[in-house]
Each structure stands twice: as C-alpha cells, then as structure tokens.
Amino acid sequence: ICMMLLSIRLGYLQGAGALFFLENSIPEQLSKINHGLRRLNLPEEERHFFELHCSLDKMHAQNWWDNAIKNHI
C-alpha cells in the first residue's frame, strides 16, 4: 500500500511539475510571437490571445508553484 501511495504521489508531482514548466516557459515564447506580430502591424484585437496569455500564464505558473508543488519538495 505504501508503494502504491508513493507512486500516486510521484505521478502527481511529475504532472504538476510538467504543468508548472509549461506555464512558466510559455509567456516568453508568446511574447516573442507577439513582438513579431506587432512588427507586422497586426491590430491588437488579433494579438489579444498573445497579450493576455503573456501575463496570465505567469500567474498560473506562480499558482502551480505556490499551491501544488512547493509544499511537496
């Protein structure tokens, strides 16, 4: 039973770590895409997704760290 619980916990931590990594790395990538779209003179309403997710994903990463990962390390 202990090994089963440990494997469930490790699976959770690996999944939470993967989501944290994605949420933490995506804003920089989206920022670069948004910069290129801005240089191509695309209007803000067409770049809205990129603008929004540059800030939202930073908050998501911090929430993953604070609420799902930090206490398990």
mmCIF file with all atom_site columns, N, CA, C and O in Angstrom, residues 29-42 47 50:
data_model
loop_
_atom_site.group_PDB
_atom_site.id
_atom_site.type_symbol
_atom_site.label_atom_id
_atom_site.label_alt_id
_atom_site.label_comp_id
_atom_site.label_asym_id
_atom_site.label_entity_id
_atom_site.label_seq_id
_atom_site.pdbx_PDB_ins_code
_atom_site.Cartn_x
_atom_site.Cartn_y
_atom_site.Cartn_z
_atom_site.occupancy
_atom_site.B_iso_or_equiv
_atom_site.pdbx_formal_charge
_atom_site.auth_seq_id
_atom_site.auth_comp_id
_atom_site.auth_asym_id
_atom_site.auth_atom_id
_atom_site.pdbx_PDB_model_num
ATOM 1  N N  . GLN A 1 29 ? 7.837  32.661 -24.846 1.00 0.00 ? 29 GLN A N  1
ATOM 2  C CA . GLN A 1 29 ? 7.611  32.280 -26.240 1.00 0.00 ? 29 GLN A CA 1
ATOM 3  C C  . GLN A 1 29 ? 6.501  33.130 -26.862 1.00 0.00 ? 29 GLN A C  1
ATOM 4  O O  . GLN A 1 29 ? 6.637  33.629 -27.981 1.00 0.00 ? 29 GLN A O  1
ATOM 5  N N  . LEU A 1 30 ? 5.403  33.292 -26.133 1.00 0.00 ? 30 LEU A N  1
ATOM 6  C CA . LEU A 1 30 ? 4.289  34.091 -26.652 1.00 0.00 ? 30 LEU A CA 1
ATOM 7  C C  . LEU A 1 30 ? 4.673  35.554 -26.806 1.00 0.00 ? 30 LEU A C  1
ATOM 8  O O  . LEU A 1 30 ? 4.212  36.233 -27.729 1.00 0.00 ? 30 LEU A O  1
ATOM 9  N N  . SER A 1 31 ? 5.530  36.038 -25.917 1.00 0.00 ? 31 SER A N  1
ATOM 10 C CA . SER A 1 31 ? 5.997  37.412 -26.022 1.00 0.00 ? 31 SER A CA 1
ATOM 11 C C  . SER A 1 31 ? 6.771  37.634 -27.318 1.00 0.00 ? 31 SER A C  1
ATOM 12 O O  . SER A 1 31 ? 6.603  38.662 -27.988 1.00 0.00 ? 31 SER A O  1
ATOM 13 N N  . LYS A 1 32 ? 7.592  36.666 -27.686 1.00 0.00 ? 32 LYS A N  1
ATOM 14 C CA . LYS A 1 32 ? 8.352  36.765 -28.939 1.00 0.00 ? 32 LYS A CA 1
ATOM 15 C C  . LYS A 1 32 ? 7.423  36.718 -30.155 1.00 0.00 ? 32 LYS A C  1
ATOM 16 O O  . LYS A 1 32 ? 7.602  37.469 -31.114 1.00 0.00 ? 32 LYS A O  1
ATOM 17 N N  . ILE A 1 33 ? 6.435  35.845 -30.095 1.00 0.00 ? 33 ILE A N  1
ATOM 18 C CA . ILE A 1 33 ? 5.458  35.767 -31.186 1.00 0.00 ? 33 ILE A CA 1
ATOM 19 C C  . ILE A 1 33 ? 4.693  37.081 -31.292 1.00 0.00 ? 33 ILE A C  1
ATOM 20 O O  . ILE A 1 33 ? 4.525  37.639 -32.376 1.00 0.00 ? 33 ILE A O  1
ATOM 21 N N  . ASN A 1 34 ? 4.256  37.594 -30.139 1.00 0.00 ? 34 ASN A N  1
ATOM 22 C CA . ASN A 1 34 ? 3.511  38.843 -30.125 1.00 0.00 ? 34 ASN A CA 1
ATOM 23 C C  . ASN A 1 34 ? 4.356  40.001 -30.665 1.00 0.00 ? 34 ASN A C  1
ATOM 24 O O  . ASN A 1 34 ? 3.859  40.850 -31.402 1.00 0.00 ? 34 ASN A O  1
ATOM 25 N N  . HIS A 1 35 ? 5.629  40.026 -30.319 1.00 0.00 ? 35 HIS A N  1
ATOM 26 C CA . HIS A 1 35 ? 6.527  41.067 -30.829 1.00 0.00 ? 35 HIS A CA 1
ATOM 27 C C  . HIS A 1 35 ? 6.586  41.005 -32.360 1.00 0.00 ? 35 HIS A C  1
ATOM 28 O O  . HIS A 1 35 ? 6.521  42.035 -33.034 1.00 0.00 ? 35 HIS A O  1
ATOM 29 N N  . GLY A 1 36 ? 6.705  39.805 -32.904 1.00 0.00 ? 36 GLY A N  1
ATOM 30 C CA . GLY A 1 36 ? 6.734  39.645 -34.359 1.00 0.00 ? 36 GLY A CA 1
ATOM 31 C C  . GLY A 1 36 ? 5.439  40.074 -35.010 1.00 0.00 ? 36 GLY A C  1
ATOM 32 O O  . GLY A 1 36 ? 5.446  40.739 -36.055 1.00 0.00 ? 36 GLY A O  1
ATOM 33 N N  . LEU A 1 37 ? 4.328  39.718 -34.392 1.00 0.00 ? 37 LEU A N  1
ATOM 34 C CA . LEU A 1 37 ? 3.024  40.126 -34.936 1.00 0.00 ? 37 LEU A CA 1
ATOM 35 C C  . LEU A 1 37 ? 2.852  41.635 -34.877 1.00 0.00 ? 37 LEU A C  1
ATOM 36 O O  . LEU A 1 37 ? 2.282  42.242 -35.787 1.00 0.00 ? 37 LEU A O  1
ATOM 37 N N  . ARG A 1 38 ? 3.374  42.245 -33.811 1.00 0.00 ? 38 ARG A N  1
ATOM 38 C CA . ARG A 1 38 ? 3.314  43.708 -33.697 1.00 0.00 ? 38 ARG A CA 1
ATOM 39 C C  . ARG A 1 38 ? 4.155  44.363 -34.794 1.00 0.00 ? 38 ARG A C  1
ATOM 40 O O  . ARG A 1 38 ? 3.741  45.351 -35.393 1.00 0.00 ? 38 ARG A O  1
ATOM 41 N N  . ARG A 1 39 ? 5.323  43.782 -35.074 1.00 0.00 ? 39 ARG A N  1
ATOM 42 C CA . ARG A 1 39 ? 6.180  44.311 -36.142 1.00 0.00 ? 39 ARG A CA 1
ATOM 43 C C  . ARG A 1 39 ? 5.507  44.196 -37.509 1.00 0.00 ? 39 ARG A C  1
ATOM 44 O O  . ARG A 1 39 ? 5.771  44.989 -38.410 1.00 0.00 ? 39 ARG A O  1
ATOM 45 N N  . LEU A 1 40 ? 4.639  43.196 -37.657 1.00 0.00 ? 40 LEU A N  1
ATOM 46 C CA . LEU A 1 40 ? 3.893  43.027 -38.906 1.00 0.00 ? 40 LEU A CA 1
ATOM 47 C C  . LEU A 1 40 ? 2.631  43.888 -38.947 1.00 0.00 ? 40 LEU A C  1
ATOM 48 O O  . LEU A 1 40 ? 1.827  43.772 -39.865 1.00 0.00 ? 40 LEU A O  1
ATOM 49 N N  . ASN A 1 41 ? 2.481  44.724 -37.923 1.00 0.00 ? 41 ASN A N  1
ATOM 50 C CA . ASN A 1 41 ? 1.356  45.669 -37.833 1.00 0.00 ? 41 ASN A CA 1
ATOM 51 C C  . ASN A 1 41 ? -0.011 44.996 -37.711 1.00 0.00 ? 41 ASN A C  1
ATOM 52 O O  . ASN A 1 41 ? -1.009 45.539 -38.184 1.00 0.00 ? 41 ASN A O  1
ATOM 53 N N  . LEU A 1 42 ? -0.057 43.813 -37.079 1.00 0.00 ? 42 LEU A N  1
ATOM 54 C CA . LEU A 1 42 ? -1.358 43.211 -36.804 1.00 0.00 ? 42 LEU A CA 1
ATOM 55 C C  . LEU A 1 42 ? -2.039 44.003 -35.698 1.00 0.00 ? 42 LEU A C  1
ATOM 56 O O  . LEU A 1 42 ? -1.390 44.389 -34.725 1.00 0.00 ? 42 LEU A O  1
ATOM 57 N N  . ARG A 1 47 ? -3.996 40.199 -31.819 1.00 0.00 ? 47 ARG A N  1
ATOM 58 C CA . ARG A 1 47 ? -2.906 39.744 -30.960 1.00 0.00 ? 47 ARG A CA 1
ATOM 59 C C  . ARG A 1 47 ? -3.371 39.544 -29.518 1.00 0.00 ? 47 ARG A C  1
ATOM 60 O O  . ARG A 1 47 ? -2.572 39.217 -28.644 1.00 0.00 ? 47 ARG A O  1
ATOM 61 N N  . PHE A 1 50 ? -2.244 36.498 -27.439 1.00 0.00 ? 50 PHE A N  1
ATOM 62 C CA . PHE A 1 50 ? -0.839 36.504 -27.039 1.00 0.00 ? 50 PHE A CA 1
ATOM 63 C C  . PHE A 1 50 ? -0.592 37.506 -25.915 1.00 0.00 ? 50 PHE A C  1
ATOM 64 O O  . PHE A 1 50 ? 0.127  37.217 -24.962 1.00 0.00 ? 50 PHE A O  1
#
